């Protein structure tokens, strides 16, 4: 057990780390899905093509066990039982990894696993995710994958796998539902071959107005993209957000259809404008996002 002075120093250091991280204000994408849904596999692809750093909460916890830390035995026992380690422990590991890495774009894989993880992370770090990538896969397929993973993981046995599925259903799905209610979930059908899954992942990370696979936009697509950019600027003015490009497409749709946009624009400008804006923007929204990307 540490002395009161040591504990005080540790706390001060922790506070200093938190304030550094808050200053860094990194972009965070939470990567969620059942055990074996392919989170780690797809994160490796995203890292390679989109410059993110991959932080797997499970890997960090396993490294902590190996390091012989004082929490090692507790973490190991919980993982063997398929249980979720207390948030305080996992969040400290994530904070340290983000700071040590120095990048400002992180894929946080396998976190938050429950409501306690979610609330504690936002409370302590003041960082909210840009969005949540959710890999949706059947239990039969996940079980098949985990039983043939062959990475020597102690929790890849049928007994622990079943417990992990139960914890995912009971504790992790509610977190995904929470973010879905905020319009932040991008759902992927993860039951397909790796390459097909990655095609869907890529569409979420690639800027929507970028030429993909040499495809040139048609005149109609150019007009729609121009319109979307313009709507972003309007939405930014209305909400006083300084960077229009940080506004997500789904938010623009809300603006176009929602009260705020209507009231602001029908008061300040021609009502005809709103009449045109709503259907065009809604059409653009539907064209830009495939239904798969909505929860
Ligand atoms: N789309 C896929 N089709 C078939 N096998 C896959 C697919 N994606 C991943 N796998 C394989 O399934 C196993 C589990 O994948 P991965 O480790 O990426 O899952 P995970 O969601 O990160 O799991 P965990 O949460 O347990 O860490 C690996 O052996 C991987 O090679
Ligand atoms: N936020 C987290 C993430 C992981 N764990 C524990 C419990 C999991 O069963 C185990 C393995 O995680 P995975 O590599 O499958 O993502 O690690 C946790 O307690 N809290």
CSV table of C-alpha atoms and ligand atoms in Angstrom, one decimal:
chain,number,residue,atom,x,y,z
A,1,UNK,CA,0.0,0.0,0.0
A,2,UNK,CA,1.4,3.5,-0.9
A,3,UNK,CA,1.8,6.3,1.6
A,4,UNK,CA,-0.5,9.3,1.7
A,5,UNK,CA,2.2,11.4,0.0
A,6,UNK,CA,2.6,8.8,-2.8
A,7,UNK,CA,-1.1,8.7,-3.3
A,8,UNK,CA,-1.2,12.5,-3.5
A,9,UNK,CA,1.5,12.5,-6.1
A,10,UNK,CA,-0.2,9.8,-8.1
A,11,UNK,CA,-3.5,11.8,-8.1
A,12,UNK,CA,-1.7,15.0,-9.1
A,13,UNK,CA,0.0,13.2,-12.0
A,14,UNK,CA,-3.3,11.7,-13.0
A,15,UNK,CA,-4.9,15.2,-13.1
A,16,UNK,CA,-2.0,16.5,-15.2
A,17,UNK,CA,-2.5,13.7,-17.7
A,18,UNK,CA,-6.2,14.4,-17.9
A,19,UNK,CA,-5.7,18.0,-18.6
A,20,UNK,CA,-3.2,17.2,-21.3
A,21,UNK,CA,-5.6,14.8,-22.9
A,22,UNK,CA,-8.4,17.3,-22.7
A,23,UNK,CA,-6.1,19.8,-24.5
A,24,UNK,CA,-5.4,17.3,-27.2
A,25,UNK,CA,-9.1,16.8,-27.6
A,26,UNK,CA,-8.7,13.7,-29.8
A,27,UNK,CA,-11.1,12.3,-32.3
A,28,UNK,CA,-12.5,9.1,-30.8
A,29,UNK,CA,-14.5,6.3,-32.6
A,30,UNK,CA,-15.8,3.6,-30.3
A,31,UNK,CA,-15.8,0.2,-32.0
A,32,UNK,CA,-18.4,-2.2,-30.5
A,33,UNK,CA,-19.9,-5.6,-31.3
A,34,UNK,CA,-20.1,-9.0,-29.8
A,35,UNK,CA,-17.0,-11.1,-29.1
A,36,UNK,CA,-15.6,-12.4,-32.4
A,37,UNK,CA,-17.7,-10.0,-34.5
A,38,UNK,CA,-14.4,-8.9,-36.2
A,39,UNK,CA,-13.7,-5.6,-34.4
A,40,UNK,CA,-9.9,-6.2,-34.2
A,41,UNK,CA,-9.7,-7.4,-37.7
A,42,UNK,CA,-11.4,-4.4,-39.2
A,43,UNK,CA,-9.6,-1.9,-36.9
A,44,UNK,CA,-6.3,-3.1,-38.5
A,45,UNK,CA,-7.7,-2.2,-41.9
A,46,UNK,CA,-8.8,1.2,-40.7
A,47,UNK,CA,-5.4,2.0,-39.2
A,48,UNK,CA,-3.7,1.1,-42.4
A,49,UNK,CA,-5.8,3.4,-44.6
A,50,UNK,CA,-7.2,6.2,-42.4
A,51,UNK,CA,-4.4,7.1,-40.0
A,52,UNK,CA,-6.1,6.1,-36.7
A,53,UNK,CA,-4.4,4.4,-33.8
A,54,UNK,CA,-6.1,1.2,-32.6
A,55,UNK,CA,-6.5,0.8,-28.9
A,56,UNK,CA,-8.2,-2.4,-27.8
A,57,UNK,CA,-9.4,-2.3,-24.2
A,58,UNK,CA,-9.1,-6.1,-24.0
A,59,UNK,CA,-5.4,-6.0,-25.3
A,60,UNK,CA,-4.6,-3.2,-22.8
A,61,UNK,CA,-6.1,-5.3,-19.9
A,62,UNK,CA,-4.2,-8.4,-21.1
A,63,UNK,CA,-0.9,-6.4,-21.2
A,64,UNK,CA,-1.6,-5.2,-17.7
A,65,UNK,CA,-1.9,-8.8,-16.5
A,66,UNK,CA,1.4,-9.7,-18.2
A,67,UNK,CA,3.2,-6.6,-16.7
A,68,UNK,CA,2.7,-8.1,-13.2
A,69,UNK,CA,0.7,-5.1,-12.0
A,70,UNK,CA,-1.0,-5.1,-8.7
A,71,UNK,CA,-4.4,-5.4,-10.5
A,72,UNK,CA,-3.2,-8.3,-12.7
A,73,UNK,CA,-4.9,-11.1,-10.7
A,74,UNK,CA,-8.2,-9.3,-10.4
A,75,UNK,CA,-8.2,-8.5,-14.1
A,76,UNK,CA,-7.3,-12.1,-15.1
A,77,UNK,CA,-10.0,-13.6,-12.9
A,78,UNK,CA,-12.6,-11.3,-14.3
A,79,UNK,CA,-11.6,-12.0,-17.9
A,80,UNK,CA,-11.7,-15.8,-17.3
A,81,UNK,CA,-15.3,-15.3,-16.0
A,82,UNK,CA,-16.2,-13.1,-19.0
A,83,UNK,CA,-16.9,-10.2,-16.6
A,84,UNK,CA,-16.3,-6.5,-17.1
A,85,UNK,CA,-13.3,-5.0,-15.3
A,86,UNK,CA,-14.1,-1.9,-13.2
A,87,UNK,CA,-14.1,1.3,-15.3
A,88,UNK,CA,-11.5,3.1,-13.3
A,89,UNK,CA,-8.9,0.5,-14.2
A,90,UNK,CA,-9.7,0.4,-18.0
A,91,UNK,CA,-10.1,4.1,-18.3
A,92,UNK,CA,-6.6,4.8,-16.8
A,93,UNK,CA,-5.1,2.3,-19.3
A,94,UNK,CA,-6.9,4.0,-22.2
A,95,UNK,CA,-5.9,7.5,-21.0
A,96,UNK,CA,-2.2,6.5,-20.7
A,97,UNK,CA,-2.2,4.8,-24.1
A,98,UNK,CA,-3.7,7.8,-25.8
A,99,UNK,CA,-1.2,10.2,-24.2
A,100,UNK,CA,1.8,7.9,-24.9
A,101,UNK,CA,0.8,7.4,-28.5
A,102,UNK,CA,0.6,11.1,-29.4
A,103,UNK,CA,-1.9,10.6,-32.3
A,104,UNK,CA,-5.1,12.6,-32.2
A,105,UNK,CA,-7.4,9.9,-33.9
A,106,UNK,CA,-8.2,6.8,-31.9
A,107,UNK,CA,-10.3,3.7,-32.6
A,108,UNK,CA,-11.3,2.5,-29.1
A,109,UNK,CA,-12.2,-1.2,-29.6
A,110,UNK,CA,-14.3,-3.1,-27.0
A,111,UNK,CA,-15.1,0.0,-24.9
A,112,UNK,CA,-17.4,1.1,-23.4
A,113,UNK,CA,-18.7,-2.3,-22.6
A,114,UNK,CA,-21.4,-1.2,-20.1
A,115,UNK,CA,-23.2,1.9,-18.9
A,116,UNK,CA,-20.7,2.4,-16.1
A,117,UNK,CA,-17.8,2.3,-18.7
A,118,UNK,CA,-19.6,4.9,-20.8
A,119,UNK,CA,-20.6,7.3,-18.2
A,120,UNK,CA,-17.3,7.2,-16.4
A,121,UNK,CA,-15.2,7.7,-19.6
A,122,UNK,CA,-17.3,10.8,-20.6
A,123,UNK,CA,-17.2,12.1,-17.0
A,124,UNK,CA,-13.5,11.7,-16.5
A,125,UNK,CA,-12.0,12.5,-19.9
A,126,UNK,CA,-14.8,14.9,-21.2
A,127,UNK,CA,-14.4,13.1,-24.5
A,128,UNK,CA,-17.4,11.9,-26.5
A,129,UNK,CA,-17.1,9.7,-29.5
A,130,UNK,CA,-17.5,11.1,-33.0
A,131,UNK,CA,-19.5,8.0,-33.8
A,132,UNK,CA,-19.8,4.4,-32.8
A,133,UNK,CA,-19.0,1.6,-35.3
A,134,UNK,CA,-21.2,-1.4,-34.4
A,135,UNK,CA,-20.4,-4.8,-35.9
A,136,UNK,CA,-23.6,-6.8,-35.9
A,137,UNK,CA,-23.1,-10.6,-36.2
A,138,UNK,CA,-25.0,-13.7,-35.2
A,139,UNK,CA,-23.9,-15.7,-32.1
A,140,UNK,CA,-23.5,-18.8,-34.2
A,141,UNK,CA,-21.0,-17.1,-36.5
A,142,UNK,CA,-19.2,-15.4,-33.6
A,143,UNK,CA,-18.9,-18.7,-31.8
A,144,UNK,CA,-17.5,-20.4,-34.9
A,145,UNK,CA,-14.9,-17.6,-35.3
A,146,UNK,CA,-13.8,-17.6,-31.7
A,147,UNK,CA,-13.4,-21.3,-31.5
A,148,UNK,CA,-11.1,-21.3,-34.4
A,149,UNK,CA,-9.2,-18.1,-33.5
A,150,UNK,CA,-6.2,-20.0,-32.1
A,151,UNK,CA,-4.5,-17.1,-30.4
A,152,UNK,CA,-4.1,-18.9,-27.1
A,153,UNK,CA,-6.7,-16.6,-25.4
A,154,UNK,CA,-7.9,-18.1,-22.1
A,155,UNK,CA,-11.4,-16.8,-22.7
A,156,UNK,CA,-11.8,-18.5,-26.1
A,157,UNK,CA,-13.4,-21.6,-24.7
A,158,UNK,CA,-17.1,-22.5,-25.1
A,159,UNK,CA,-18.0,-21.9,-21.4
A,160,UNK,CA,-16.5,-18.4,-21.2
A,161,UNK,CA,-17.7,-17.5,-24.8
A,162,UNK,CA,-21.3,-18.2,-23.7
A,163,UNK,CA,-20.8,-15.9,-20.6
A,164,UNK,CA,-19.3,-13.2,-22.8
A,165,UNK,CA,-22.4,-13.4,-25.2
A,166,UNK,CA,-24.7,-13.0,-22.2
A,167,UNK,CA,-22.7,-10.0,-20.9
A,168,UNK,CA,-22.8,-8.4,-24.4
A,169,UNK,CA,-26.6,-8.8,-24.6
A,170,UNK,CA,-27.3,-7.6,-21.1
A,171,UNK,CA,-24.7,-4.8,-20.6
A,172,UNK,CA,-23.1,-3.8,-24.0
A,173,UNK,CA,-26.2,-3.6,-26.2
A,174,UNK,CA,-27.8,-1.0,-24.0
A,175,UNK,CA,-24.7,1.2,-24.6
A,176,UNK,CA,-25.2,0.8,-28.3
A,177,UNK,CA,-28.9,1.7,-27.9
A,178,UNK,CA,-27.9,4.8,-25.9
A,179,UNK,CA,-25.6,6.1,-28.7
A,180,UNK,CA,-28.2,5.1,-31.3
A,181,UNK,CA,-30.7,7.4,-29.6
A,182,UNK,CA,-28.1,10.2,-30.1
A,183,UNK,CA,-27.8,9.3,-33.9
A,184,UNK,CA,-24.2,8.2,-33.4
A,185,UNK,CA,-24.3,4.5,-34.4
A,186,UNK,CA,-23.0,3.3,-37.8
A,187,UNK,CA,-24.1,-0.3,-38.0
A,188,UNK,CA,-22.3,-2.8,-40.2
A,189,UNK,CA,-23.4,-6.3,-41.2
A,190,UNK,CA,-20.4,-8.2,-39.9
A,191,UNK,CA,-21.5,-11.7,-40.8
A,192,UNK,CA,-20.0,-11.4,-44.3
A,193,UNK,CA,-16.5,-12.2,-45.5
A,194,UNK,CA,-13.7,-9.9,-44.2
A,195,UNK,CA,-13.3,-8.0,-47.5
A,196,UNK,CA,-17.0,-7.3,-47.9
A,197,UNK,CA,-17.3,-6.0,-44.3
A,198,UNK,CA,-14.3,-3.7,-45.0
A,199,UNK,CA,-16.1,-2.2,-48.1
A,200,UNK,CA,-18.9,-1.1,-45.7
A,201,UNK,CA,-16.4,0.2,-43.1
A,202,UNK,CA,-14.5,2.1,-45.8
A,203,UNK,CA,-17.6,3.9,-46.9
A,204,UNK,CA,-18.1,5.3,-43.4
A,205,UNK,CA,-14.5,6.5,-43.0
A,206,UNK,CA,-13.9,7.8,-46.6
A,207,UNK,CA,-14.9,11.4,-47.0
A,208,UNK,CA,-18.3,11.3,-48.8
A,209,UNK,CA,-17.4,13.7,-51.6
A,210,UNK,CA,-14.1,11.9,-52.4
A,211,UNK,CA,-13.8,9.9,-55.7
A,212,UNK,CA,-14.0,6.3,-54.6
A,213,UNK,CA,-12.4,3.6,-56.9
A,214,UNK,CA,-12.1,6.2,-59.7
A,215,UNK,CA,-15.8,6.8,-59.8
A,216,UNK,CA,-16.6,10.3,-61.2
A,217,UNK,CA,-19.6,12.0,-59.8
A,218,UNK,CA,-22.6,12.6,-62.1
A,219,UNK,CA,-23.9,16.2,-62.5
A,220,UNK,CA,-26.8,15.3,-60.2
A,221,UNK,CA,-24.3,14.0,-57.5
A,222,UNK,CA,-22.2,17.2,-57.9
A,223,UNK,CA,-25.3,19.3,-57.3
A,224,UNK,CA,-26.3,17.3,-54.3
A,225,UNK,CA,-22.8,17.5,-52.8
A,226,UNK,CA,-22.8,21.2,-53.4
A,227,UNK,CA,-26.2,21.5,-51.7
A,228,UNK,CA,-25.0,19.4,-48.7
A,229,UNK,CA,-22.0,21.7,-48.2
A,230,UNK,CA,-24.2,24.7,-48.3
A,231,UNK,CA,-26.6,23.2,-45.8
A,232,UNK,CA,-23.7,22.5,-43.5
A,233,UNK,CA,-22.8,26.2,-43.6
A,234,UNK,CA,-26.4,27.2,-42.7
A,235,UNK,CA,-26.6,24.7,-39.9
A,236,UNK,CA,-23.2,26.0,-38.6
A,237,UNK,CA,-24.5,29.6,-38.6
A,238,UNK,CA,-27.8,28.6,-36.8
A,239,UNK,CA,-26.0,26.5,-34.1
A,240,UNK,CA,-22.9,28.8,-33.9
A,241,UNK,CA,-20.6,25.9,-34.7
A,242,UNK,CA,-17.3,27.3,-36.1
A,243,UNK,CA,-16.4,24.3,-38.3
A,244,UNK,CA,-19.3,23.6,-40.8
A,245,UNK,CA,-17.6,20.4,-42.0
A,246,UNK,CA,-17.8,18.9,-38.5
A,247,UNK,CA,-21.6,18.7,-38.8
A,248,UNK,CA,-22.7,15.3,-39.7
A,249,UNK,CA,-25.0,14.5,-42.6
A,250,UNK,CA,-27.7,13.2,-40.3
A,251,UNK,CA,-27.7,16.5,-38.4
A,252,UNK,CA,-28.2,18.4,-41.6
A,253,UNK,CA,-31.2,16.2,-42.3
A,254,UNK,CA,-32.6,17.1,-38.9
A,255,UNK,CA,-32.0,20.8,-39.7
A,256,UNK,CA,-33.7,20.5,-43.0
A,257,UNK,CA,-36.7,18.8,-41.7
A,258,UNK,CA,-36.7,20.1,-38.1
A,259,UNK,CA,-38.3,23.0,-36.4
A,260,UNK,CA,-35.1,24.9,-36.0
A,261,UNK,CA,-34.2,25.2,-39.6
A,262,UNK,CA,-37.8,25.9,-40.7
A,263,UNK,CA,-38.3,28.6,-38.1
A,264,UNK,CA,-35.0,30.3,-38.7
A,265,UNK,CA,-35.3,30.3,-42.4
A,266,UNK,CA,-39.0,31.0,-42.9
A,267,UNK,CA,-38.6,34.0,-40.5
A,268,UNK,CA,-35.5,35.3,-42.0
A,269,UNK,CA,-35.8,34.4,-45.6
A,270,UNK,CA,-38.3,33.4,-48.3
A,271,UNK,CA,-40.6,30.5,-47.2
A,272,UNK,CA,-40.1,29.2,-50.8
A,273,UNK,CA,-36.5,28.5,-49.9
A,274,UNK,CA,-37.6,26.1,-47.1
A,275,UNK,CA,-40.1,24.5,-49.5
A,276,UNK,CA,-37.2,23.6,-51.8
A,277,UNK,CA,-34.7,22.9,-49.2
A,278,UNK,CA,-36.5,20.2,-47.4
A,279,UNK,CA,-37.2,17.6,-50.2
A,280,UNK,CA,-33.8,18.3,-51.9
A,281,UNK,CA,-31.9,17.8,-48.7
A,282,UNK,CA,-33.9,14.8,-47.7
A,283,UNK,CA,-33.2,13.3,-51.1
A,284,UNK,CA,-29.5,14.1,-50.8
A,285,UNK,CA,-29.4,12.6,-47.3
A,286,UNK,CA,-31.0,9.3,-48.5
A,287,UNK,CA,-28.7,9.2,-51.5
A,288,UNK,CA,-25.5,9.8,-49.5
A,289,UNK,CA,-26.1,7.4,-46.6
A,290,UNK,CA,-27.1,3.8,-47.4
A,291,UNK,CA,-29.7,2.4,-44.9
A,292,UNK,CA,-27.0,0.0,-43.6
A,293,UNK,CA,-25.2,2.8,-41.9
A,294,UNK,CA,-28.2,3.6,-39.8
A,295,UNK,CA,-28.9,1.6,-36.7
B,1,LIG,N1,-15.7,-11.3,-41.5
B,1,LIG,C1,-15.0,-12.4,-41.1
B,1,LIG,N2,-15.3,-13.6,-41.6
B,1,LIG,C2,-14.6,-14.7,-41.1
B,1,LIG,N3,-13.7,-14.7,-40.0
B,1,LIG,C3,-13.5,-13.5,-39.5
B,1,LIG,C4,-14.1,-12.3,-40.0
B,1,LIG,N4,-13.7,-11.2,-39.2
B,1,LIG,C5,-12.8,-11.7,-38.3
B,1,LIG,N5,-12.7,-13.1,-38.5
B,1,LIG,C6,-11.9,-14.0,-37.7
B,1,LIG,O1,-12.6,-14.2,-36.5
B,1,LIG,C7,-11.8,-14.2,-35.4
B,1,LIG,C8,-12.2,-13.1,-34.4
B,1,LIG,O2,-12.0,-11.8,-35.1
B,1,LIG,P1,-11.5,-10.6,-34.2
B,1,LIG,O3,-10.4,-11.0,-33.3
B,1,LIG,O4,-11.3,-9.5,-35.2
B,1,LIG,O5,-12.9,-10.3,-33.4
B,1,LIG,P2,-13.1,-9.3,-32.2
B,1,LIG,O6,-14.5,-8.8,-32.4
B,1,LIG,O7,-12.0,-8.3,-32.1
B,1,LIG,O8,-13.1,-10.3,-31.0
B,1,LIG,P3,-13.0,-10.0,-29.4
B,1,LIG,O9,-14.0,-9.1,-29.0
B,1,LIG,O10,-13.1,-11.4,-28.8
B,1,LIG,O11,-11.6,-9.5,-29.2
B,1,LIG,C9,-10.3,-14.0,-35.9
B,1,LIG,O12,-9.7,-15.3,-36.0
B,1,LIG,C10,-10.5,-13.4,-37.3
B,1,LIG,O13,-9.5,-13.8,-38.2
B,2,LIG,N1,-14.1,-2.4,-21.6
B,2,LIG,C1,-13.6,-3.6,-21.4
B,2,LIG,C2,-13.1,-4.4,-22.4
B,2,LIG,C3,-12.7,-5.7,-22.1
B,2,LIG,N2,-12.8,-6.2,-20.9
B,2,LIG,C4,-12.4,-7.6,-20.5
B,2,LIG,C5,-13.6,-8.5,-20.5
B,2,LIG,C6,-13.6,-9.1,-21.9
B,2,LIG,O1,-14.2,-10.4,-21.9
B,2,LIG,C7,-12.1,-9.3,-22.1
B,2,LIG,C8,-11.6,-9.4,-23.5
B,2,LIG,O2,-12.0,-8.3,-24.2
B,2,LIG,P1,-11.9,-8.3,-25.9
B,2,LIG,O3,-10.5,-8.5,-26.2
B,2,LIG,O4,-12.8,-9.5,-26.3
B,2,LIG,O5,-12.5,-7.0,-26.3
B,2,LIG,O6,-11.5,-8.1,-21.5
B,2,LIG,C9,-13.4,-5.4,-19.9
B,2,LIG,O7,-13.5,-5.8,-18.7
B,2,LIG,N3,-13.8,-4.1,-20.2
